[in-house]
PDB file of C-alpha atoms and ligand atoms in Angstrom:
ATOM      1  CA  UNK G 981      83.245  84.971  86.752  1.00  0.00           C
ATOM      2  CA  UNK G 982      83.582  86.986  89.804  1.00  0.00           C
ATOM      3  CA  UNK G 983      80.591  86.599  92.446  1.00  0.00           C
ATOM      4  CA  UNK G 984      78.175  89.656  93.332  1.00  0.00           C
ATOM      5  CA  UNK G 985      79.711  89.874  96.410  1.00  0.00           C
ATOM      6  CA  UNK G 986      83.852  90.153  95.028  1.00  0.00           C
ATOM      7  CA  UNK G 987      82.229  92.730  92.683  1.00  0.00           C
ATOM      8  CA  UNK G 988      80.725  94.934  95.475  1.00  0.00           C
ATOM      9  CA  UNK G 989      83.988  94.650  97.359  1.00  0.00           C
ATOM     10  CA  UNK G 990      85.857  95.321  94.640  1.00  0.00           C
ATOM     11  CA  UNK G 991      83.303  98.679  93.793  1.00  0.00           C
ATOM     12  CA  UNK G 992      83.880  99.817  97.225  1.00  0.00           C
ATOM     13  CA  UNK G 993      87.671  99.764  97.500  1.00  0.00           C
ATOM     14  CA  UNK G 994      87.794 101.620  93.972  1.00  0.00           C
ATOM     15  CA  UNK G 995      85.914 104.622  94.192  1.00  0.00           C
ATOM     16  CA  UNK G 996      85.371 107.009  91.240  1.00  0.00           C
ATOM     17  CA  UNK G 997      87.004 110.045  91.285  1.00  0.00           C
ATOM     18  CA  UNK G 998      85.424 112.427  89.120  1.00  0.00           C
ATOM     19  CA  UNK G 999      87.835 112.481  86.738  1.00  0.00           C
ATOM     20  CA  UNK G1000      89.227 109.697  84.660  1.00  0.00           C
ATOM     21  CA  UNK G1001      90.935 107.343  87.067  1.00  0.00           C
ATOM     22  CA  UNK G1002      89.927 104.905  90.014  1.00  0.00           C
ATOM     23  CA  UNK G1003      90.981 105.843  93.386  1.00  0.00           C
ATOM     24  CA  UNK G1004      92.438 102.727  94.924  1.00  0.00           C
ATOM     25  CA  UNK G1005      91.201 103.164  98.572  1.00  0.00           C
ATOM     26  CA  UNK G1006      93.838 102.008 100.840  1.00  0.00           C
ATOM     27  CA  UNK G1007      92.172 102.587 103.995  1.00  0.00           C
ATOM     28  CA  UNK G1008      89.119 100.226 103.026  1.00  0.00           C
ATOM     29  CA  UNK G1009      91.483  97.676 101.573  1.00  0.00           C
ATOM     30  CA  UNK G1010      93.862  97.877 104.941  1.00  0.00           C
ATOM     31  CA  UNK G1011      90.665  97.012 106.860  1.00  0.00           C
ATOM     32  CA  UNK G1012      89.956  94.013 104.943  1.00  0.00           C
ATOM     33  CA  UNK G1013      93.398  92.362 105.415  1.00  0.00           C
ATOM     34  CA  UNK G1014      93.163  93.499 109.316  1.00  0.00           C
ATOM     35  CA  UNK G1015      89.836  91.650 109.519  1.00  0.00           C
ATOM     36  CA  UNK G1016      91.580  88.831 107.843  1.00  0.00           C
ATOM     37  CA  UNK G1017      94.279  88.552 109.890  1.00  0.00           C
ATOM     38  CA  UNK G1018      92.258  88.816 113.339  1.00  0.00           C
ATOM     39  CA  UNK G1019      90.110  86.004 112.121  1.00  0.00           C
ATOM     40  CA  UNK G1020      92.940  84.011 111.559  1.00  0.00           C
ATOM     41  CA  UNK G1021      94.872  85.132 114.659  1.00  0.00           C
ATOM     42  CA  UNK G1022      91.747  83.894 116.285  1.00  0.00           C
ATOM     43  CA  UNK G1023      91.498  80.450 115.116  1.00  0.00           C
ATOM     44  CA  UNK G1024      95.629  79.884 115.486  1.00  0.00           C
ATOM     45  CA  UNK G1025      95.036  81.247 119.074  1.00  0.00           C
ATOM     46  CA  UNK G1026      92.190  78.557 119.293  1.00  0.00           C
ATOM     47  CA  UNK G1027      94.656  76.067 118.732  1.00  0.00           C
ATOM     48  CA  UNK G1028      97.420  77.401 121.251  1.00  0.00           C
ATOM     49  CA  UNK G1029      99.210  79.677 118.528  1.00  0.00           C
ATOM     50  CA  UNK G1030      98.852  83.163 119.676  1.00  0.00           C
ATOM     51  CA  UNK G1031     100.811  85.808 117.250  1.00  0.00           C
ATOM     52  CA  UNK G1032     102.857  87.879 119.370  1.00  0.00           C
ATOM     53  CA  UNK G1033     104.541  91.223 118.229  1.00  0.00           C
ATOM     54  CA  UNK G1034     107.139  93.266 120.094  1.00  0.00           C
ATOM     55  CA  UNK G1035     108.033  96.795 119.332  1.00  0.00           C
ATOM     56  CA  UNK G1036     110.948  98.677 120.362  1.00  0.00           C
ATOM     57  CA  UNK G1037     110.983 102.390 120.365  1.00  0.00           C
ATOM     58  CA  UNK G1038     114.073 104.504 121.493  1.00  0.00           C
ATOM     59  CA  UNK G1039     114.109 108.036 122.420  1.00  0.00           C
ATOM     60  CA  UNK G1040     111.229 110.484 122.018  1.00  0.00           C
ATOM     61  CA  UNK G1041     110.984 111.515 118.784  1.00  0.00           C
ATOM     62  CA  UNK G1042     106.855 112.571 118.405  1.00  0.00           C
ATOM     63  CA  UNK G1043     106.280 111.011 115.046  1.00  0.00           C
ATOM     64  CA  UNK G1044     107.985 107.555 115.853  1.00  0.00           C
ATOM     65  CA  UNK G1045     105.868 107.872 119.226  1.00  0.00           C
ATOM     66  CA  UNK G1046     102.586 107.902 117.144  1.00  0.00           C
ATOM     67  CA  UNK G1047     103.469 105.206 115.010  1.00  0.00           C
ATOM     68  CA  UNK G1048     104.433 102.618 117.460  1.00  0.00           C
ATOM     69  CA  UNK G1049     101.302 103.480 119.301  1.00  0.00           C
ATOM     70  CA  UNK G1050      99.438 102.847 115.873  1.00  0.00           C
ATOM     71  CA  UNK G1051     101.403  99.385 115.518  1.00  0.00           C
ATOM     72  CA  UNK G1052     100.793  98.389 119.199  1.00  0.00           C
ATOM     73  CA  UNK G1053      97.100  99.108 119.187  1.00  0.00           C
ATOM     74  CA  UNK G1054      96.696  97.366 115.829  1.00  0.00           C
ATOM     75  CA  UNK G1055      98.733  94.233 117.395  1.00  0.00           C
ATOM     76  CA  UNK G1056      96.033  94.304 120.101  1.00  0.00           C
ATOM     77  CA  UNK G1057      93.045  94.667 117.798  1.00  0.00           C
ATOM     78  CA  UNK G1058      94.217  91.733 115.781  1.00  0.00           C
ATOM     79  CA  UNK G1059      94.234  89.770 119.211  1.00  0.00           C
ATOM     80  CA  UNK G1060      97.848  89.350 119.085  1.00  0.00           C
ATOM     81  CA  UNK G1061     100.073  89.310 122.386  1.00  0.00           C
ATOM     82  CA  UNK G1062     101.455  92.829 122.151  1.00  0.00           C
ATOM     83  CA  UNK G1063     104.525  94.363 123.973  1.00  0.00           C
ATOM     84  CA  UNK G1064     105.977  97.795 123.258  1.00  0.00           C
ATOM     85  CA  UNK G1065     109.482  98.642 124.916  1.00  0.00           C
ATOM     86  CA  UNK G1066     110.036 102.374 125.427  1.00  0.00           C
ATOM     87  CA  UNK G1067     113.732 102.951 125.951  1.00  0.00           C
ATOM     88  CA  UNK G1068     115.492 106.071 126.822  1.00  0.00           C
ATOM     89  CA  UNK G1069     117.692 107.737 124.103  1.00  0.00           C
ATOM     90  CA  UNK G1070     120.708 107.038 126.519  1.00  0.00           C
ATOM     91  CA  UNK G1071     120.163 103.474 126.079  1.00  0.00           C
ATOM     92  CA  UNK G1072     123.532 102.294 124.974  1.00  0.00           C
ATOM     93  CA  UNK G1073     123.686  99.762 122.033  1.00  0.00           C
ATOM     94  CA  UNK G1074     124.838  96.602 124.620  1.00  0.00           C
ATOM     95  CA  UNK G1075     121.606  97.061 125.961  1.00  0.00           C
ATOM     96  CA  UNK G1076     119.595  97.229 123.058  1.00  0.00           C
ATOM     97  CA  UNK G1077     120.888  94.109 121.471  1.00  0.00           C
ATOM     98  CA  UNK G1078     120.782  92.390 124.937  1.00  0.00           C
ATOM     99  CA  UNK G1079     116.850  92.865 124.490  1.00  0.00           C
ATOM    100  CA  UNK G1080     116.616  92.042 120.879  1.00  0.00           C
ATOM    101  CA  UNK G1081     118.518  88.661 121.895  1.00  0.00           C
ATOM    102  CA  UNK G1082     116.010  88.132 124.667  1.00  0.00           C
ATOM    103  CA  UNK G1083     113.004  88.440 122.273  1.00  0.00           C
ATOM    104  CA  UNK G1084     114.509  86.541 119.796  1.00  0.00           C
ATOM    105  CA  UNK G1085     114.579  83.510 122.056  1.00  0.00           C
ATOM    106  CA  UNK G1086     111.178  84.228 123.446  1.00  0.00           C
ATOM    107  CA  UNK G1087     108.772  81.671 122.344  1.00  0.00           C
ATOM    108  CA  UNK G1088     105.831  84.096 122.644  1.00  0.00           C
ATOM    109  CA  UNK G1089     107.199  86.445 120.311  1.00  0.00           C
ATOM    110  CA  UNK G1090     106.674  86.271 116.466  1.00  0.00           C
ATOM    111  CA  UNK G1091     107.643  89.504 114.928  1.00  0.00           C
ATOM    112  CA  UNK G1092     110.300  92.542 116.246  1.00  0.00           C
ATOM    113  CA  UNK G1093     109.943  95.643 115.332  1.00  0.00           C
ATOM    114  CA  UNK G1094     112.651  98.353 115.972  1.00  0.00           C
ATOM    115  CA  UNK G1095     111.453 101.451 115.358  1.00  0.00           C
ATOM    116  CA  UNK G1096     113.509 103.734 113.027  1.00  0.00           C
ATOM    117  CA  UNK G1097     115.301 106.048 113.026  1.00  0.00           C
ATOM    118  CA  UNK G1098     117.375 105.221 116.049  1.00  0.00           C
ATOM    119  CA  UNK G1099     119.815 107.737 118.181  1.00  0.00           C
ATOM    120  CA  UNK G1100     123.045 108.363 115.882  1.00  0.00           C
ATOM    121  CA  UNK G1101     125.064 106.975 118.966  1.00  0.00           C
ATOM    122  CA  UNK G1102     123.212 103.736 118.055  1.00  0.00           C
ATOM    123  CA  UNK G1103     124.827 101.721 114.881  1.00  0.00           C
ATOM    124  CA  UNK G1104     121.300 100.987 113.209  1.00  0.00           C
ATOM    125  CA  UNK G1105     122.775  98.067 110.934  1.00  0.00           C
ATOM    126  CA  UNK G1106     123.865  96.097 113.534  1.00  0.00           C
ATOM    127  CA  UNK G1107     120.869  96.307 115.567  1.00  0.00           C
ATOM    128  CA  UNK G1108     118.553  95.301 112.408  1.00  0.00           C
ATOM    129  CA  UNK G1109     120.877  92.562 111.504  1.00  0.00           C
ATOM    130  CA  UNK G1110     120.816  91.166 115.443  1.00  0.00           C
ATOM    131  CA  UNK G1111     117.102  90.333 115.041  1.00  0.00           C
ATOM    132  CA  UNK G1112     116.433  86.803 114.019  1.00  0.00           C
ATOM    133  CA  UNK G1113     115.504  86.849 110.406  1.00  0.00           C
ATOM    134  CA  UNK G1114     112.586  84.534 111.261  1.00  0.00           C
ATOM    135  CA  UNK G1115     111.051  87.644 113.666  1.00  0.00           C
ATOM    136  CA  UNK G1116     112.149  90.188 111.118  1.00  0.00           C
ATOM    137  CA  UNK G1117     108.512  91.445 110.759  1.00  0.00           C
ATOM    138  CA  UNK G1118     109.501  94.717 108.771  1.00  0.00           C
ATOM    139  CA  UNK G1119     111.647  92.502 106.257  1.00  0.00           C
ATOM    140  CA  UNK G1120     114.733  94.731 106.696  1.00  0.00           C
ATOM    141  CA  UNK G1121     117.302  91.838 107.533  1.00  0.00           C
ATOM    142  CA  UNK G1122     119.914  91.113 104.712  1.00  0.00           C
ATOM    143  CA  UNK G1123     118.846  87.646 104.918  1.00  0.00           C
ATOM    144  CA  UNK G1124     115.108  88.498 103.830  1.00  0.00           C
ATOM    145  CA  UNK G1125     116.290  90.686 101.255  1.00  0.00           C
ATOM    146  CA  UNK G1126     118.044  88.253 100.191  1.00  0.00           C
ATOM    147  CA  UNK G1127     115.451  85.838  99.562  1.00  0.00           C
ATOM    148  CA  UNK G1128     113.210  88.257  98.079  1.00  0.00           C
ATOM    149  CA  UNK G1129     116.104  89.038  95.339  1.00  0.00           C
ATOM    150  CA  UNK G1130     116.074  85.253  94.874  1.00  0.00           C
ATOM    151  CA  UNK G1131     112.225  85.138  94.219  1.00  0.00           C
ATOM    152  CA  UNK G1132     111.667  82.915  97.315  1.00  0.00           C
ATOM    153  CA  UNK G1133     108.199  84.535  98.247  1.00  0.00           C
ATOM    154  CA  UNK G1134     107.533  81.491 100.468  1.00  0.00           C
ATOM    155  CA  UNK G1135     110.088  82.272 102.953  1.00  0.00           C
ATOM    156  CA  UNK G1136     110.939  85.842 102.606  1.00  0.00           C
ATOM    157  CA  UNK G1137     109.340  88.310 105.149  1.00  0.00           C
ATOM    158  CA  UNK G1138     108.644  91.425 102.693  1.00  0.00           C
ATOM    159  CA  UNK G1139     108.833  94.858 103.991  1.00  0.00           C
ATOM    160  CA  UNK G1140     105.359  95.979 104.754  1.00  0.00           C
ATOM    161  CA  UNK G1141     105.357  99.159 102.437  1.00  0.00           C
ATOM    162  CA  UNK G1142     106.360  97.600  99.386  1.00  0.00           C
ATOM    163  CA  UNK G1143     104.096  94.403 100.347  1.00  0.00           C
ATOM    164  CA  UNK G1144     101.095  96.762 100.989  1.00  0.00           C
ATOM    165  CA  UNK G1145     101.673  98.755  97.468  1.00  0.00           C
ATOM    166  CA  UNK G1146     101.846  95.389  95.754  1.00  0.00           C
ATOM    167  CA  UNK G1147      98.032  94.338  96.926  1.00  0.00           C
ATOM    168  CA  UNK G1148      96.991  97.727  96.095  1.00  0.00           C
ATOM    169  CA  UNK G1149      98.219  97.066  92.563  1.00  0.00           C
ATOM    170  CA  UNK G1150      96.765  93.706  92.327  1.00  0.00           C
ATOM    171  CA  UNK G1151      93.301  95.122  93.368  1.00  0.00           C
ATOM    172  CA  UNK G1152      93.793  97.853  90.692  1.00  0.00           C
ATOM    173  CA  UNK G1153      94.802  95.423  88.061  1.00  0.00           C
ATOM    174  CA  UNK G1154      91.767  93.062  88.837  1.00  0.00           C
ATOM    175  CA  UNK G1155      89.526  95.899  88.390  1.00  0.00           C
ATOM    176  CA  UNK G1156      90.732  97.678  85.417  1.00  0.00           C
ATOM    177  CA  UNK G1157      91.365  94.259  83.668  1.00  0.00           C
ATOM    178  CA  UNK G1158      94.962  95.079  83.363  1.00  0.00           C
ATOM    179  CA  UNK G1159      98.071  92.758  83.731  1.00  0.00           C
ATOM    180  CA  UNK G1160     101.004  93.064  85.966  1.00  0.00           C
ATOM    181  CA  UNK G1161     102.859  90.133  84.116  1.00  0.00           C
ATOM    182  CA  UNK G1162     103.990  91.649  81.005  1.00  0.00           C
ATOM    183  CA  UNK G1163     103.242  95.050  82.083  1.00  0.00           C
ATOM    184  CA  UNK G1164     106.217  98.141  82.005  1.00  0.00           C
ATOM    185  CA  UNK G1165     106.824  98.811  85.289  1.00  0.00           C
ATOM    186  CA  UNK G1166     108.578 101.965  86.831  1.00  0.00           C
ATOM    187  CA  UNK G1167     109.570 102.435  90.338  1.00  0.00           C
ATOM    188  CA  UNK G1168     110.789 105.615  91.099  1.00  0.00           C
ATOM    189  CA  UNK G1169     113.392 105.748  93.991  1.00  0.00           C
ATOM    190  CA  UNK G1170     115.906 102.980  94.793  1.00  0.00           C
ATOM    191  CA  UNK G1171     115.480 102.727  99.143  1.00  0.00           C
ATOM    192  CA  UNK G1172     116.309  99.319 100.598  1.00  0.00           C
ATOM    193  CA  UNK G1173     112.863  99.729 102.196  1.00  0.00           C
ATOM    194  CA  UNK G1174     110.604 100.776  99.704  1.00  0.00           C
ATOM    195  CA  UNK G1175     112.273 100.924  96.125  1.00  0.00           C
ATOM    196  CA  UNK G1176     114.516  98.021  95.729  1.00  0.00           C
ATOM    197  CA  UNK G1177     112.024  95.570  97.326  1.00  0.00           C
ATOM    198  CA  UNK G1178     109.228  96.744  95.591  1.00  0.00           C
ATOM    199  CA  UNK G1179     111.152  96.244  92.021  1.00  0.00           C
ATOM    200  CA  UNK G1180     111.822  92.701  93.241  1.00  0.00           C
ATOM    201  CA  UNK G1181     107.906  92.050  93.811  1.00  0.00           C
ATOM    202  CA  UNK G1182     107.079  93.203  90.540  1.00  0.00           C
ATOM    203  CA  UNK G1183     110.038  91.402  88.904  1.00  0.00           C
ATOM    204  CA  UNK G1184     108.419  88.242  90.812  1.00  0.00           C
ATOM    205  CA  UNK G1185     105.010  89.179  89.348  1.00  0.00           C
ATOM    206  CA  UNK G1186     106.745  89.314  85.687  1.00  0.00           C
ATOM    207  CA  UNK G1187     106.640  92.695  85.134  1.00  0.00           C
ATOM    208  CA  UNK G1188     109.282  94.615  82.994  1.00  0.00           C
ATOM    209  CA  UNK G1189     110.816  96.637  85.727  1.00  0.00           C
ATOM    210  CA  UNK G1190     113.125  99.993  85.580  1.00  0.00           C
ATOM    211  CA  UNK G1191     114.397 101.386  88.824  1.00  0.00           C
ATOM    212  CA  UNK G1192     114.422 105.255  88.315  1.00  0.00           C
ATOM    213  CA  UNK G1193     116.072 107.659  90.873  1.00  0.00           C
ATOM    214  CA  UNK G1194     117.384 111.148  91.389  1.00  0.00           C
ATOM    215  CA  UNK G1195     120.312 110.803  88.903  1.00  0.00           C
ATOM    216  CA  UNK G1196     117.861 109.318  86.242  1.00  0.00           C
ATOM    217  CA  UNK G1197     118.327 111.248  83.198  1.00  0.00           C
ATOM    218  CA  UNK G1198     115.098 111.455  81.461  1.00  0.00           C
ATOM    219  CA  UNK G1199     112.693 110.499  84.086  1.00  0.00           C
ATOM    220  CA  UNK G1200     109.459 112.078  82.138  1.00  0.00           C
ATOM    221  CA  UNK G1201     110.399 110.022  79.390  1.00  0.00           C
ATOM    222  CA  UNK G1202     110.811 106.708  81.680  1.00  0.00           C
ATOM    223  CA  UNK G1203     107.496 107.646  83.433  1.00  0.00           C
ATOM    224  CA  UNK G1204     105.680 108.163  80.079  1.00  0.00           C
ATOM    225  CA  UNK G1205     106.728 104.746  79.146  1.00  0.00           C
ATOM    226  CA  UNK G1206     105.141 103.001  82.369  1.00  0.00           C
ATOM    227  CA  UNK G1207     101.778 101.245  82.849  1.00  0.00           C
ATOM    228  CA  UNK G1208     102.685 101.145  86.678  1.00  0.00           C
ATOM    229  CA  UNK G1209     104.377 103.797  88.563  1.00  0.00           C
ATOM    230  CA  UNK G1210     105.107 103.429  92.203  1.00  0.00           C
ATOM    231  CA  UNK G1211     106.471 106.830  93.223  1.00  0.00           C
ATOM    232  CA  UNK G1212     108.635 106.537  96.219  1.00  0.00           C
ATOM    233  CA  UNK G1213     111.277 109.426  96.215  1.00  0.00           C
ATOM    234  CA  UNK G1214     109.740 111.226  99.182  1.00  0.00           C
ATOM    235  CA  UNK G1215     109.960 114.609  96.948  1.00  0.00           C
ATOM    236  CA  UNK G1216     106.579 116.664  96.948  1.00  0.00           C
ATOM    237  CA  UNK G1217     104.731 116.168  93.822  1.00  0.00           C
ATOM    238  CA  UNK G1218     108.118 115.590  91.781  1.00  0.00           C
ATOM    239  CA  UNK G1219     106.132 112.908  89.198  1.00  0.00           C
ATOM    240  CA  UNK G1220     104.044 115.411  87.229  1.00  0.00           C
ATOM    241  CA  UNK G1221     100.356 114.448  86.498  1.00  0.00           C
ATOM    242  CA  UNK G1222     101.287 115.190  82.635  1.00  0.00           C
ATOM    243  CA  UNK G1223     104.114 112.786  82.453  1.00  0.00           C
ATOM    244  CA  UNK G1224     101.606 109.567  83.082  1.00  0.00           C
ATOM    245  CA  UNK G1225     100.574 107.652  80.316  1.00  0.00           C
ATOM    246  CA  UNK G1226      96.984 107.098  79.580  1.00  0.00           C
ATOM    247  CA  UNK G1227      95.401 104.302  81.759  1.00  0.00           C
ATOM    248  CA  UNK G1228      98.426 103.729  84.065  1.00  0.00           C
ATOM    249  CA  UNK G1229      98.257 102.485  87.510  1.00  0.00           C
ATOM    250  CA  UNK G1230     100.002 104.799  90.284  1.00  0.00           C
ATOM    251  CA  UNK G1231     100.641 104.006  93.347  1.00  0.00           C
ATOM    252  CA  UNK G1232     101.961 106.785  95.297  1.00  0.00           C
ATOM    253  CA  UNK G1233     104.098 105.985  98.432  1.00  0.00           C
ATOM    254  CA  UNK G1234     105.245 109.723  99.227  1.00  0.00           C
ATOM    255  CA  UNK G1235     103.755 111.515 102.600  1.00  0.00           C
ATOM    256  CA  UNK G1236     105.115 114.738 102.254  1.00  0.00           C
ATOM    257  CA  UNK G1237     104.205 117.906 104.732  1.00  0.00           C
ATOM    258  CA  UNK G1238     104.120 121.153 102.705  1.00  0.00           C
ATOM    259  CA  UNK G1239     102.986 124.467 103.555  1.00  0.00           C
ATOM    260  CA  UNK G1240      98.894 124.963 103.069  1.00  0.00           C
ATOM    261  CA  UNK G1241      96.781 127.855 103.128  1.00  0.00           C
ATOM    262  CA  UNK G1242      95.992 130.303 106.124  1.00  0.00           C
ATOM    263  CA  UNK G1243      96.062 129.802 109.877  1.00  0.00           C
ATOM    264  CA  UNK G1244      95.114 126.826 111.904  1.00  0.00           C
ATOM    265  CA  UNK G1245      92.936 127.118 115.519  1.00  0.00           C
ATOM    266  CA  UNK G1246      96.037 127.774 117.070  1.00  0.00           C
ATOM    267  CA  UNK G1247      97.359 130.507 114.712  1.00  0.00           C
ATOM    268  CA  UNK G1248      99.713 128.452 112.976  1.00  0.00           C
ATOM    269  CA  UNK G1249     100.468 128.597 109.513  1.00  0.00           C
ATOM    270  CA  UNK G1250      98.436 124.953 108.158  1.00  0.00           C
ATOM    271  CA  UNK G1251     100.486 122.499 106.342  1.00  0.00           C
ATOM    272  CA  UNK G1252      98.801 119.386 104.343  1.00  0.00           C
ATOM    273  CA  UNK G1253      99.901 116.313 103.165  1.00  0.00           C
ATOM    274  CA  UNK G1254     100.854 115.488  99.302  1.00  0.00           C
ATOM    275  CA  UNK G1255     102.498 112.544  97.525  1.00  0.00           C
ATOM    276  CA  UNK G1256     105.467 112.303  95.129  1.00  0.00           C
ATOM    277  CA  UNK G1257     102.888 112.531  92.390  1.00  0.00           C
ATOM    278  CA  UNK G1258     101.086 115.677  91.285  1.00  0.00           C
ATOM    279  CA  UNK G1259      97.664 114.189  92.226  1.00  0.00           C
ATOM    280  CA  UNK G1260      95.098 116.625  90.364  1.00  0.00           C
ATOM    281  CA  UNK G1261      96.466 116.360  86.947  1.00  0.00           C
ATOM    282  CA  UNK G1262      97.362 112.801  87.476  1.00  0.00           C
ATOM    283  CA  UNK G1263      93.987 111.773  88.229  1.00  0.00           C
ATOM    284  CA  UNK G1264      93.016 112.940  84.548  1.00  0.00           C
ATOM    285  CA  UNK G1265      95.381 110.645  83.017  1.00  0.00           C
ATOM    286  CA  UNK G1266      95.873 107.387  85.226  1.00  0.00           C
ATOM    287  CA  UNK G1267      93.442 104.503  85.299  1.00  0.00           C
ATOM    288  CA  UNK G1268      93.609 103.943  89.230  1.00  0.00           C
ATOM    289  CA  UNK G1269      95.462 106.098  91.651  1.00  0.00           C
ATOM    290  CA  UNK G1270      96.168 105.952  95.207  1.00  0.00           C
ATOM    291  CA  UNK G1271      95.135 109.015  97.153  1.00  0.00           C
ATOM    292  CA  UNK G1272      97.770 110.651  99.691  1.00  0.00           C
ATOM    293  CA  UNK G1273      96.692 110.363 102.443  1.00  0.00           C
ATOM    294  CA  UNK G1274      94.320 107.021 102.598  1.00  0.00           C
ATOM    295  CA  UNK G1275      96.349 105.110 100.178  1.00  0.00           C
ATOM    296  CA  UNK G1276      99.584 103.307 100.921  1.00  0.00           C
ATOM    297  CA  UNK G1277     100.027 104.690 103.964  1.00  0.00           C
ATOM    298  CA  UNK G1278      97.166 102.519 106.309  1.00  0.00           C
ATOM    299  CA  UNK G1279      98.504  99.544 103.985  1.00  0.00           C
ATOM    300  CA  UNK G1280     101.840  99.466 106.009  1.00  0.00           C
ATOM    301  CA  UNK G1281     100.618  98.865 109.458  1.00  0.00           C
ATOM    302  CA  UNK G1282      97.991  96.057 107.921  1.00  0.00           C
ATOM    303  CA  UNK G1283     100.971  94.213 106.361  1.00  0.00           C
ATOM    304  CA  UNK G1284     102.821  94.640 109.598  1.00  0.00           C
ATOM    305  CA  UNK G1285     100.080  92.464 111.150  1.00  0.00           C
ATOM    306  CA  UNK G1286     100.029  90.130 108.304  1.00  0.00           C
ATOM    307  CA  UNK G1287     103.832  89.397 108.393  1.00  0.00           C
ATOM    308  CA  UNK G1288     103.529  88.783 112.146  1.00  0.00           C
ATOM    309  CA  UNK G1289     101.089  86.163 111.489  1.00  0.00           C
ATOM    310  CA  UNK G1290     102.991  84.486 108.871  1.00  0.00           C
ATOM    311  CA  UNK G1291     106.051  84.573 111.145  1.00  0.00           C
ATOM    312  CA  UNK G1292     103.934  82.606 113.771  1.00  0.00           C
ATOM    313  CA  UNK G1293     102.710  80.578 111.432  1.00  0.00           C
ATOM    314  CA  UNK G1294     106.086  79.683 109.721  1.00  0.00           C
ATOM    315  CA  UNK G1295     107.366  79.283 113.447  1.00  0.00           C
ATOM    316  CA  UNK G1296     105.666  76.286 113.497  1.00  0.00           C
ATOM    317  CA  UNK G1297     106.050  75.105 109.961  1.00  0.00           C
ATOM    318  CA  UNK G1298     102.574  76.300 108.745  1.00  0.00           C
ATOM    319  CA  UNK G1299     102.568  78.074 105.242  1.00  0.00           C
TER     320      UNK G1299
HETATM  321  N1  GUN M 914     110.390 104.297 110.360  1.00  0.00           N
HETATM  322  C1  GUN M 914     109.402 104.770 109.512  1.00  0.00           C
HETATM  323  N2  GUN M 914     108.815 103.641 108.901  1.00  0.00           N
HETATM  324  C2  GUN M 914     109.326 102.571 109.347  1.00  0.00           C
HETATM  325  C3  GUN M 914     108.962 101.169 109.218  1.00  0.00           C
HETATM  326  O1  GUN M 914     108.281 100.607 108.484  1.00  0.00           O
HETATM  327  N3  GUN M 914     109.816 100.508 110.073  1.00  0.00           N
HETATM  328  C4  GUN M 914     110.570 100.782 111.196  1.00  0.00           C
HETATM  329  N4  GUN M 914     110.860  99.651 111.693  1.00  0.00           N
HETATM  330  N5  GUN M 914     110.690 102.163 111.161  1.00  0.00           N
HETATM  331  C5  GUN M 914     110.276 103.023 110.474  1.00  0.00           C
END
């Protein structure tokens, strides 16, 4: 039986929505993950192994600058050795590859993250493949994709967004008394970064997995059969709430900015963030659902920290 403390924590991360569905609080769960990572990093540092994360930003994309700053700050908050390289748009691919090589051979660095997108003059795949698979905390290297696809989760570094989504699903399933094993799961979206690795993770948990995408013929019917829906298409509210099966668990990976109502303080038209799922109607049908914002979003950085900690441990043969 669950302890009282565990039950309290569960109640804390799954909030009533005023409708049928429980809200899965990704912010709270990410804080729990970050606190666990920080505690373990402290213990490792005391033993002479301080996890190190290097983040590389190329160019001055404002959104990338915000993401990268958050990643570096989170690494510092976890007690990691944290370095950030801000390289100009004009950096050559050769220079960037040389930077990656230096970080690959730096024993103080256990994780390397190259913020995407890269300028079009740089061959992104070539750069990502130059990162040592052992330091590939984004999980984008084909070696890690391969480990995940053969189900070697002991060794694979798994992309952060699907890893975080899986954690949210596990918490939701535990709270609802539902099983992931044997469940019908649909992943809407087939990207290498989210859709495909998410499908592999669900498969490794013995779900029956369908990958749907923009060319799928009857998305409504596919979603309507699913006990688990992971939406990662990047299209605002494309998954209609009425499609959701009664009691299904819904993880919404989409973060889409759409026009809001009225003007902001500077007189510009307001915008708001919505997911790939029409949230309001879905609340009336789902058993549990992640909100946007405050669902999957905060988990991505938390899992990046967890991956960096893991990479540090794996570098010393610790599991
Ligand atoms: N750009 C947007 N999201 C990501 C991410 O998760 N990793 C990297 N490297 N770049 C991104």
